[in-house]
Short mmCIF file of C-alpha atoms in Angstrom, two decimals:
data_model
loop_
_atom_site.label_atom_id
_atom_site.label_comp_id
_atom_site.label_asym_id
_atom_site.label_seq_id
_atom_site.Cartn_x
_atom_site.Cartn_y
_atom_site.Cartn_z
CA UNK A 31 -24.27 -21.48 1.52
CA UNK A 32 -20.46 -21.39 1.34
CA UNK A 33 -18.26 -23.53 2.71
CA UNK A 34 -14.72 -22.56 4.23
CA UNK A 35 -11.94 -24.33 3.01
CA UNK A 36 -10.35 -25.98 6.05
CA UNK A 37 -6.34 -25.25 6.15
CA UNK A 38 -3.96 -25.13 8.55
CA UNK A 39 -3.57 -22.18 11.19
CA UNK A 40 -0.20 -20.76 10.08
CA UNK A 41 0.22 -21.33 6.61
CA UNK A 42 3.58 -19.45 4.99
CA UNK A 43 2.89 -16.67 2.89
CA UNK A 44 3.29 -18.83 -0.99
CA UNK A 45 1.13 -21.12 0.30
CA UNK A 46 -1.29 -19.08 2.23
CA UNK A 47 -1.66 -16.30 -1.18
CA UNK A 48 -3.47 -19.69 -3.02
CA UNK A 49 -5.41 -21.16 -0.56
CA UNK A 50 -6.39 -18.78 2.82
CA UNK A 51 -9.79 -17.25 3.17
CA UNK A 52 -11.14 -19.33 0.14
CA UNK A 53 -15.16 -20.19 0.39
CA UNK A 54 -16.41 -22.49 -2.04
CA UNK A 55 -19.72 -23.33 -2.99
CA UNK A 56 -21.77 -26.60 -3.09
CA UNK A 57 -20.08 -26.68 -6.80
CA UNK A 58 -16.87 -27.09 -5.48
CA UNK A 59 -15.28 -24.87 -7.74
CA UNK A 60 -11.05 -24.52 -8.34
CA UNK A 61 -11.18 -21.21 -8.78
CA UNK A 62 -12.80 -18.24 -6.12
CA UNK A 63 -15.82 -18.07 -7.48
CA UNK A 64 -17.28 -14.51 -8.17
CA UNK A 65 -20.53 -13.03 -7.08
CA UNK A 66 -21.84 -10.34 -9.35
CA UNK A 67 -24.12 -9.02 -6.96
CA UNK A 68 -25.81 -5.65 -5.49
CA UNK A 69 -28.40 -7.66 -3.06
CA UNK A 70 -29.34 -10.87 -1.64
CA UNK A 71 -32.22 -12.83 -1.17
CA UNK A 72 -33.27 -13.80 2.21
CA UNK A 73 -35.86 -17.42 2.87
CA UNK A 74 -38.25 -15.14 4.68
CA UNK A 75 -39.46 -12.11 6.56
CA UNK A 76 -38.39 -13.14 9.55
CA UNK A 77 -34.69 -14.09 8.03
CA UNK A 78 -34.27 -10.42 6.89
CA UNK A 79 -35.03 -9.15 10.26
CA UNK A 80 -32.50 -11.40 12.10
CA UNK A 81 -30.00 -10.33 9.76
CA UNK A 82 -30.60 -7.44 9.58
CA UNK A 83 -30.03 -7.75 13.59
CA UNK A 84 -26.86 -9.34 13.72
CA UNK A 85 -28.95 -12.55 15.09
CA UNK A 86 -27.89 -14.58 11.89
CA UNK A 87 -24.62 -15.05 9.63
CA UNK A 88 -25.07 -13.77 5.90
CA UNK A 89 -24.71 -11.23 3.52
CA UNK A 90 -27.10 -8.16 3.24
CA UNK A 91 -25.82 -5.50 0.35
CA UNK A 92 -22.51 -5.65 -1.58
CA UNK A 93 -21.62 -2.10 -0.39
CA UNK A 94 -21.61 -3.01 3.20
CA UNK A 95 -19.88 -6.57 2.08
CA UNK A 96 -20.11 -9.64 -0.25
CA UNK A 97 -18.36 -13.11 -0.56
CA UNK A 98 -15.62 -12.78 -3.06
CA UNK A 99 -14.55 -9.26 -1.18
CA UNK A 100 -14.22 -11.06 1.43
CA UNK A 101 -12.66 -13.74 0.68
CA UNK A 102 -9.54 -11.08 -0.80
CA UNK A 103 -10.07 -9.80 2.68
CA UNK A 104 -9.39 -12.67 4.57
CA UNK A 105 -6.62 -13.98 2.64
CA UNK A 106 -4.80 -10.49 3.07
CA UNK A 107 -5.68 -11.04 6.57
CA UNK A 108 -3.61 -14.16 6.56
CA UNK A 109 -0.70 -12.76 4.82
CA UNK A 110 -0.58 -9.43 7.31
CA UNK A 111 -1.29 -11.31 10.41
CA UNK A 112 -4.36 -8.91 11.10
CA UNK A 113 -7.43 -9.54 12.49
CA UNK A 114 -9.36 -7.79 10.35
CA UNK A 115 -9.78 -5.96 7.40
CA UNK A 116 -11.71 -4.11 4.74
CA UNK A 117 -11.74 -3.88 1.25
CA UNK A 118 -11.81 -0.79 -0.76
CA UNK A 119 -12.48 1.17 -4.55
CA UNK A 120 -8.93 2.25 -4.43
CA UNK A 121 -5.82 2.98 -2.59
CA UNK A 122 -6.57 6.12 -2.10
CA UNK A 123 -10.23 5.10 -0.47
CA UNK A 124 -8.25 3.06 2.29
CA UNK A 125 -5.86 5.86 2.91
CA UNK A 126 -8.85 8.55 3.48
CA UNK A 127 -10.93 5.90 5.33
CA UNK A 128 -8.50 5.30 7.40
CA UNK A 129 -7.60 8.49 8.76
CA UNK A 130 -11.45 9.55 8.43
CA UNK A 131 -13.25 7.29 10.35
CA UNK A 132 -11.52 7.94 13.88
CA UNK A 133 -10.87 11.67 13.91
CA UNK A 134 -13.54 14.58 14.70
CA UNK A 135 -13.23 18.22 14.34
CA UNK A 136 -10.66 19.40 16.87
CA UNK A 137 -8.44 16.44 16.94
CA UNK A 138 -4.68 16.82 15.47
CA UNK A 139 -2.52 14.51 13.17
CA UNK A 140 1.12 14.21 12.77
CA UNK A 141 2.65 12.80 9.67
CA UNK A 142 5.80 12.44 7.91
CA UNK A 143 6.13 14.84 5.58
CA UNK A 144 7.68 12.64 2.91
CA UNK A 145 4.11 11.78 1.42
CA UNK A 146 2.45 10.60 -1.65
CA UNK A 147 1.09 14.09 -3.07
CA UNK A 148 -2.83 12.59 -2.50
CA UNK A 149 -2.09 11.50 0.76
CA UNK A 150 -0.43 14.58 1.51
CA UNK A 151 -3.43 16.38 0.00
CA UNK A 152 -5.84 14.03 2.48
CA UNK A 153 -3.89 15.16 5.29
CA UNK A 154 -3.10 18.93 4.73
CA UNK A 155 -6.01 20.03 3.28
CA UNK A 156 -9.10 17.02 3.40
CA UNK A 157 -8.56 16.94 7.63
CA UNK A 158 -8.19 20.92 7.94
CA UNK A 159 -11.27 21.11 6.11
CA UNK A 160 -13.01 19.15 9.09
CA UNK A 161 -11.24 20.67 10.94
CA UNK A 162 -8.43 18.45 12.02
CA UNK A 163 -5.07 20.65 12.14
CA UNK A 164 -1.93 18.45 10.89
CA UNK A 165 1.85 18.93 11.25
CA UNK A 166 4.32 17.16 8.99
CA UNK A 167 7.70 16.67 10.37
CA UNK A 168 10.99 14.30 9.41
CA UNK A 169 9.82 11.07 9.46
CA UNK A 170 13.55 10.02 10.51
CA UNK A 171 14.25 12.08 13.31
CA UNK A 172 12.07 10.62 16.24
CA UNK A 173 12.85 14.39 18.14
CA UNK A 174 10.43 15.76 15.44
CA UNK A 175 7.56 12.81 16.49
CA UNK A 176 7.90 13.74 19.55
CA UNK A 177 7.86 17.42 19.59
CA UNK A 178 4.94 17.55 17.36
CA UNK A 179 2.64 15.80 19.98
CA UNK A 180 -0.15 18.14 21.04
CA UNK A 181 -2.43 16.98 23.73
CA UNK A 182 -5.25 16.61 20.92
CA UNK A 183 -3.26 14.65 18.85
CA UNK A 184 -5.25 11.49 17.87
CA UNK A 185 -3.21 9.60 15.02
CA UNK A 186 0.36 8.97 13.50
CA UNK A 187 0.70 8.80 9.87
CA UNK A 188 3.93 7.48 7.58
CA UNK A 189 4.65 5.87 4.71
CA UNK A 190 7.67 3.87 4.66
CA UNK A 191 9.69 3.18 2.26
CA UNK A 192 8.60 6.90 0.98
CA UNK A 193 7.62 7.46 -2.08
CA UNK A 194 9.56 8.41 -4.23
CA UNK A 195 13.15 8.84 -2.54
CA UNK A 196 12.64 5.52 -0.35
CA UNK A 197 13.51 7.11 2.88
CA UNK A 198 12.97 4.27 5.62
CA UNK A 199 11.42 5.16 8.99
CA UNK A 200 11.51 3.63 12.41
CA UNK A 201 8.22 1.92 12.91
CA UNK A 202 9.17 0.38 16.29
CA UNK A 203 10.23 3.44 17.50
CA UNK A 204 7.51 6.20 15.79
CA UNK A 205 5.00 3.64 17.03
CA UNK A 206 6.04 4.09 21.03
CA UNK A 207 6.10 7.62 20.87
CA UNK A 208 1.99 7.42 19.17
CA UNK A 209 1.33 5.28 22.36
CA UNK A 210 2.91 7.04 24.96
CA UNK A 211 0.87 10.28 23.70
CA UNK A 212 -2.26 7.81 23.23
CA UNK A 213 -2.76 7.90 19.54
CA UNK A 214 -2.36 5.19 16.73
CA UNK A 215 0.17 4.83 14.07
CA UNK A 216 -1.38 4.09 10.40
CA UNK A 217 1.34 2.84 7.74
CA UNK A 218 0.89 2.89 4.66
CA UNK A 219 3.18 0.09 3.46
CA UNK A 220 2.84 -0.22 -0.40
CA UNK A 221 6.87 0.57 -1.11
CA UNK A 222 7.72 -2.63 1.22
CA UNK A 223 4.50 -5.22 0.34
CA UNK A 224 3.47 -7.36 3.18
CA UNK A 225 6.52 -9.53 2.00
CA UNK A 226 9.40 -7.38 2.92
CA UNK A 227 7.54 -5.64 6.04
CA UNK A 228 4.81 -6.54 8.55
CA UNK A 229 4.20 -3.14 10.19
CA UNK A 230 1.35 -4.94 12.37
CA UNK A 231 3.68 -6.79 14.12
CA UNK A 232 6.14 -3.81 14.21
CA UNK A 233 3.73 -1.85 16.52
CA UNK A 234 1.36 -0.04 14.15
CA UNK A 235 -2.12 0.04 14.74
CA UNK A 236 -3.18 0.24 11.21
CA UNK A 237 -1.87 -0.53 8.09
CA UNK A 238 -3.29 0.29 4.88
CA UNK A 239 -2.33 -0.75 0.73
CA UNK A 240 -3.31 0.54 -2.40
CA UNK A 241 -4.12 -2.90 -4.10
CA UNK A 242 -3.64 -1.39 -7.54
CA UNK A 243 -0.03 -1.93 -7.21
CA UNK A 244 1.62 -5.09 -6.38
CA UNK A 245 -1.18 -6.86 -5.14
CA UNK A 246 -2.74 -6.87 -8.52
CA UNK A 247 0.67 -6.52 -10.02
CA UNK A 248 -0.87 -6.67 -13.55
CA UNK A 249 -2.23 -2.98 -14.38
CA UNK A 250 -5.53 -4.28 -14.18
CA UNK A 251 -7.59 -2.45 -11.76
CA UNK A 252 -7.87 -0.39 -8.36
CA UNK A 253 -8.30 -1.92 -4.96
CA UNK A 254 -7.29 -0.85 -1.71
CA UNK A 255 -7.22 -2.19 1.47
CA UNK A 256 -7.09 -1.22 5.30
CA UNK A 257 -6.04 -3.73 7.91
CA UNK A 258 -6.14 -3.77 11.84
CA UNK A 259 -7.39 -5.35 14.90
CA UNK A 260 -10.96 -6.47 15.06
CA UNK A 261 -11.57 -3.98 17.97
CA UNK A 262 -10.34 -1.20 16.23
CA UNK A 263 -12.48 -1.71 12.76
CA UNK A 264 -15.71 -2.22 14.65
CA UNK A 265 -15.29 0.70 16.90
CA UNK A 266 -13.93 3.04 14.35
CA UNK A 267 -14.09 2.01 10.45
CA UNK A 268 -17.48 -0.38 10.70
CA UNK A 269 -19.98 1.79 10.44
CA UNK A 270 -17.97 5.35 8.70
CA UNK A 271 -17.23 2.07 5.77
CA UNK A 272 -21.17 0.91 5.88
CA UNK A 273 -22.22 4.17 5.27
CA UNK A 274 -19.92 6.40 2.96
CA UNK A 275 -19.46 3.20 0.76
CA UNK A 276 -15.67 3.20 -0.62
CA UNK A 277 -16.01 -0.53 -1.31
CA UNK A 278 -14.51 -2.64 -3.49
CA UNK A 279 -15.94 -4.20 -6.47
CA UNK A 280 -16.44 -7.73 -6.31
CA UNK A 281 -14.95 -8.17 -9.61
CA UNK A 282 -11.85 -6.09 -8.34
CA UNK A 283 -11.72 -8.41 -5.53
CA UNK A 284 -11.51 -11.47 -8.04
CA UNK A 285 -9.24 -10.11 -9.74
CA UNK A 286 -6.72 -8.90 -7.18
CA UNK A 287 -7.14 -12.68 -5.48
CA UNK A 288 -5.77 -13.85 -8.87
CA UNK A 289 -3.19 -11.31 -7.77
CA UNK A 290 -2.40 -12.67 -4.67
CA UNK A 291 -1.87 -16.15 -5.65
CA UNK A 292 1.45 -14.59 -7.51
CA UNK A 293 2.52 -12.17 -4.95
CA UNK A 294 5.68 -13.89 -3.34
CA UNK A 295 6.65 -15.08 -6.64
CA UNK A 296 6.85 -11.45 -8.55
CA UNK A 297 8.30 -9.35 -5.54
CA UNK A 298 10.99 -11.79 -4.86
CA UNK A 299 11.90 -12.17 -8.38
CA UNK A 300 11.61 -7.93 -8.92
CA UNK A 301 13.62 -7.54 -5.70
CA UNK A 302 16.29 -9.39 -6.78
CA UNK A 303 16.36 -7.15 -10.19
CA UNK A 304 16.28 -3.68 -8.54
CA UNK A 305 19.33 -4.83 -6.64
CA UNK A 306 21.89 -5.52 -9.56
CA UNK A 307 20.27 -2.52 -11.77
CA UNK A 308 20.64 -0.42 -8.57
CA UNK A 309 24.20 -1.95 -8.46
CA UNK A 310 24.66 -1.35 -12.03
CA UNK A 311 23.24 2.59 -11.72
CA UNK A 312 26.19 3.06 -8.47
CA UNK A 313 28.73 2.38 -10.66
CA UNK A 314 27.73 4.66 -13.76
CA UNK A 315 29.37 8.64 -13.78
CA UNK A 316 25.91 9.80 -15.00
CA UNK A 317 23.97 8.77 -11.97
CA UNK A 318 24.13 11.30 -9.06
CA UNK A 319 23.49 8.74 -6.03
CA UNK A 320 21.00 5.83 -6.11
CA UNK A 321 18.80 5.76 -3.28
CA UNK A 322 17.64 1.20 -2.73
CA UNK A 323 16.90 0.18 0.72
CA UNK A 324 18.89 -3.34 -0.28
CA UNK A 325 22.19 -1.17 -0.40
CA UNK A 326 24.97 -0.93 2.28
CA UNK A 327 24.86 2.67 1.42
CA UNK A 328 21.43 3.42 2.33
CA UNK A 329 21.17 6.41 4.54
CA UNK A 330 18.59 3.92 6.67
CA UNK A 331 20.50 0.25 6.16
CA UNK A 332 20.94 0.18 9.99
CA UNK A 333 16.46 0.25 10.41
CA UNK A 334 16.15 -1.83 7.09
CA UNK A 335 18.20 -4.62 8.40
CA UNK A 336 15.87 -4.59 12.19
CA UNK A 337 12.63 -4.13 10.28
CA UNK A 338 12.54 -5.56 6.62
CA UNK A 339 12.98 -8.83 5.05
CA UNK A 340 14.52 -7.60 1.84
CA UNK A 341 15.06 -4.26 -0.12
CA UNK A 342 12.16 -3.52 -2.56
CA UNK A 343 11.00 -3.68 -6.00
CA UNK A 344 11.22 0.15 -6.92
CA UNK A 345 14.74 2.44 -6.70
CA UNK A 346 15.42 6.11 -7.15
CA UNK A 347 18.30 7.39 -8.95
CA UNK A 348 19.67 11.10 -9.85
CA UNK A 349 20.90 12.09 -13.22
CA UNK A 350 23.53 14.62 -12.90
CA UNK A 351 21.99 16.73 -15.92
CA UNK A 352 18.71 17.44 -14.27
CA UNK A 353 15.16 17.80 -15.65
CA UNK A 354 16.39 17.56 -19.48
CA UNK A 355 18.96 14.69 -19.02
CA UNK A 356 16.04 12.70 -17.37
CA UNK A 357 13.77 13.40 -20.09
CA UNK A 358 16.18 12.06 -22.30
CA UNK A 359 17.33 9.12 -20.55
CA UNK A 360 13.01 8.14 -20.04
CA UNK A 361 12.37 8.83 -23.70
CA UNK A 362 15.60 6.81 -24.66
CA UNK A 363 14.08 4.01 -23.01
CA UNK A 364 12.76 0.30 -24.96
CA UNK A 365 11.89 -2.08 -22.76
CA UNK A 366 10.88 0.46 -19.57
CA UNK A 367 7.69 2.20 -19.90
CA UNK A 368 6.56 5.69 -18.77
CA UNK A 369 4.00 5.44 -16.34
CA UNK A 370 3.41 7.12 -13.11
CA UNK A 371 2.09 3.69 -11.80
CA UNK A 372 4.40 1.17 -10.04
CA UNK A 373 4.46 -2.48 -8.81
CA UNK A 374 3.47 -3.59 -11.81
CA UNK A 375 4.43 -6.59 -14.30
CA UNK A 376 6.02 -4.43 -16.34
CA UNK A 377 8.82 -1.72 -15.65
CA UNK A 378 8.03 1.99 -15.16
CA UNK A 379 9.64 4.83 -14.98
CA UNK A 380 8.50 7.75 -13.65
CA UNK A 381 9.80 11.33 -13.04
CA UNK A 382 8.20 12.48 -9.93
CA UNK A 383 9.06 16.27 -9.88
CA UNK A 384 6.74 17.08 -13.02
CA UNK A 385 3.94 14.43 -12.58
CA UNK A 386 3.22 12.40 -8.90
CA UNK A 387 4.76 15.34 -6.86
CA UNK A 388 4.02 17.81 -9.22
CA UNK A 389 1.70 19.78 -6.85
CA UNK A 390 4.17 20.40 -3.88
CA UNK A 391 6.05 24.16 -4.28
CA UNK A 392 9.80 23.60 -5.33
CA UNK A 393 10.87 24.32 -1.84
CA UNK A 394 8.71 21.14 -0.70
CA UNK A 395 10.75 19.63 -3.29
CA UNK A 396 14.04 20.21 -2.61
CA UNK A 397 13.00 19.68 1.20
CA UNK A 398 12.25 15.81 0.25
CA UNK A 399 15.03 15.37 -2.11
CA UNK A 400 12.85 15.50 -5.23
CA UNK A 401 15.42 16.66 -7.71
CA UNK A 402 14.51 17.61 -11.48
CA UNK A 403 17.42 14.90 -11.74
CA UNK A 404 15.24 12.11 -10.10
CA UNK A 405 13.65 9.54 -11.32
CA UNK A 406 11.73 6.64 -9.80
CA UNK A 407 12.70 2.97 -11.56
CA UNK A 408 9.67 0.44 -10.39
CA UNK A 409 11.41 -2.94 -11.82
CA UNK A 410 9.25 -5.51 -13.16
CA UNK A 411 9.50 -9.36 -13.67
CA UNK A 412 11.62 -9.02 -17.57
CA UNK A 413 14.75 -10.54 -17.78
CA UNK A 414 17.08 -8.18 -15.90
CA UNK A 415 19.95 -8.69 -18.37
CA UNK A 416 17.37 -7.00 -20.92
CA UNK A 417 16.26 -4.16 -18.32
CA UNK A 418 20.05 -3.35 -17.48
CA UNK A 419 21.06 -3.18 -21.43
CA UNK A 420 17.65 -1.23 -21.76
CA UNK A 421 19.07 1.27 -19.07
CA UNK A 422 22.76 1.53 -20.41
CA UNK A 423 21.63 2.45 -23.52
CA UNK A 424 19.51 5.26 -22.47
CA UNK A 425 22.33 6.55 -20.23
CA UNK A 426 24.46 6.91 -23.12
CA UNK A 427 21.33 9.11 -25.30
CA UNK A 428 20.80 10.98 -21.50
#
């Protein structure tokens, strides 16, 4: 059997992203160990049957759960202040789950129309096709939340920062108006990390991560995970998660708790970055505007300051030549790679308009700001100096 390490309550998140939710077996092993598993065996008939019950503690079947999953669980449980939380195959997996497992045909979704395309996609068309009517409005204006409230509506769905322009939206605020019309708020809160925003203690009733990104931080694998109070999993995710089975790997889960244990270290050293290249970018005649939620001249700086801890590790900037002087400033690039990925070790670039967002009509476009100028900078943990020189010298071939 496994043993729980015994920690403190509250540990702060460095210290927590080594040690919380760690199990170790009667080899005492340093590192989590990893349990390459389907199935497990039980000591008799009469064992299964009492598991099987919910009469005795244990693991039954890796898709339902299994010990290195949830360890990663718990210790992301620790770092988002949840009670809860399940592990899934991707980000995309938590995002669907999530909205999934606690609507039925006839029920009604608002969400901010500044989406991921997939999660727009999950919303628009996934839901309708179950019949679940959605309505996207202005994440920012809390007069569009509230005017989109139907009497069926069941859940509240944002992203925030957005990806890619990095709109901020009032969580506080979006998250009264969900409970005043009685439905929940799910956030999807990869732009921020759980180091620069705790939208569970903000008011939302859910909030959900694609793992791939900084979490794993390494371009290793997928993982996703949804978060909430223990009420609210085992009335409305437990058994939709037991039985479609978007769970996580067990290796994944290794490998993003390897992750973990570098988290605070990597987001505060690529936060610190994508402020002085944003700086640098603000000051250059080729850039358009530059769009980082650590700015004074963020169209949001007023929410940022109430509800984040710091600005974030990705930026958006606008070329004033459009679609060809961004190809020519990415392909310019040394050090920064082209990827349509983000939160990784490495830099990224990514224009949005022709590859994450490439699926929305130009008018959707223009509506979020998604120029042919825009590009989406996710910094990594180089040497700035390098990244900035990288940068200025593919201004001057853009």
């Amino acid at each position: 059997m496994l043993k729980k390490t015994d920690t403190p309550r509250k540990l702060r998140p460095a210290t927590a992203m080594v040690h919380a939710g760690t199990a170790r077996s009667g080899f005492g092993e340093t590192s989590e160990a990893l349990f390459l598993t389907q199935g497990f065996v039980y000591d008799s008939a009469e064992a299964a049957e009492a598991r099987f019950k919910g009469e005795e503690p244990g693991f039954i079947y890796s898709r339902y759960a299994n010990p290195t999953t949830r360890m990663f669980e718990e210790r992301m449980m620790a770092l988002e202040g949840a009670e809860d939380a399940r592990a899934t195959a991707s980000g995309m997996a938590a995002v669907a789950a999530a909205i999934q497992c606690q609507l039925k045909a006839g029920d009604h979704i608002v969400a901010a129309r500044a989406l991921f395309g997939s999660c727009r996609y999950v919303v628009e068309t996934v839901m309708a096709r179950c019949g679940v009517a959605c309505t996207l409005v202005d994440g920012r204006s809390l007069d569009a939340w509230q005017a989109a409230v139907r009497p069926e509506t069941k859940v509240f769905f944002m992203e925030t920062p957005t990806n890619p322009t990095l709109e901020v939206i009032d969580i506080p605020a979006v998250a009264e108006i969900a409970h005043s019309a009685g439905a929940r708020l799910v956030v999807d809160n990869v732009f921020a990390t759980p180091m620069q925003q705790r939208p569970l203690e903000l008011g939302a009733d859910v909030v959900v991560y694609s793992a791939t990104k900084h979490i794993d931080g390494q371009g290793r694998c997928l993982g996703g995970v949804i978060l909430s109070s223990k009420d609210w999993i085992d009335e409305n995710l437990h058994d939709y998660f037991r039985h479609t089975g978007p769970s996580l790997s067990p290796f994944n889960a290794w490998t993003l708790l390897k992750g973990l244990e570098t988290l605070p270290l990597r987001v505060a050293h690529q936060t610190k970055s994508a402020g002085k290249i944003a700086d640098f970018l603000a000051e250059r005649p080729e850039v358009a505007k530059v769009l980082y939620p650590g700015r004074a001249d963020h169209p949001d700086a007023a929410i940022i300051a109430r509800q984040m801890t710091g600005g974030s590790t990705l930026l958006a900037f606008e070329l004033t030549g459009g679609k060809k002087a961004a190809f020519a400033f990415a392909n310019a690039l040394q050090i920064i790679l082209i990827s349509n990925n983000l939160g990784d070790a490495k830099s990224l670039i990514t224009h949005p308009a022709t590859t994450t967002h490439k699926n929305l009509t130009p008018e959707a476009r223009a509506e979020l700001g998604i120029s042919d100028g825009l590009l989406r900078l996710s910094v990594g943990i180089e040497d700035v100096e390098d990244l900035i020189e990288d940068i200025d010298a593919a201004l001057a071939a853009a």
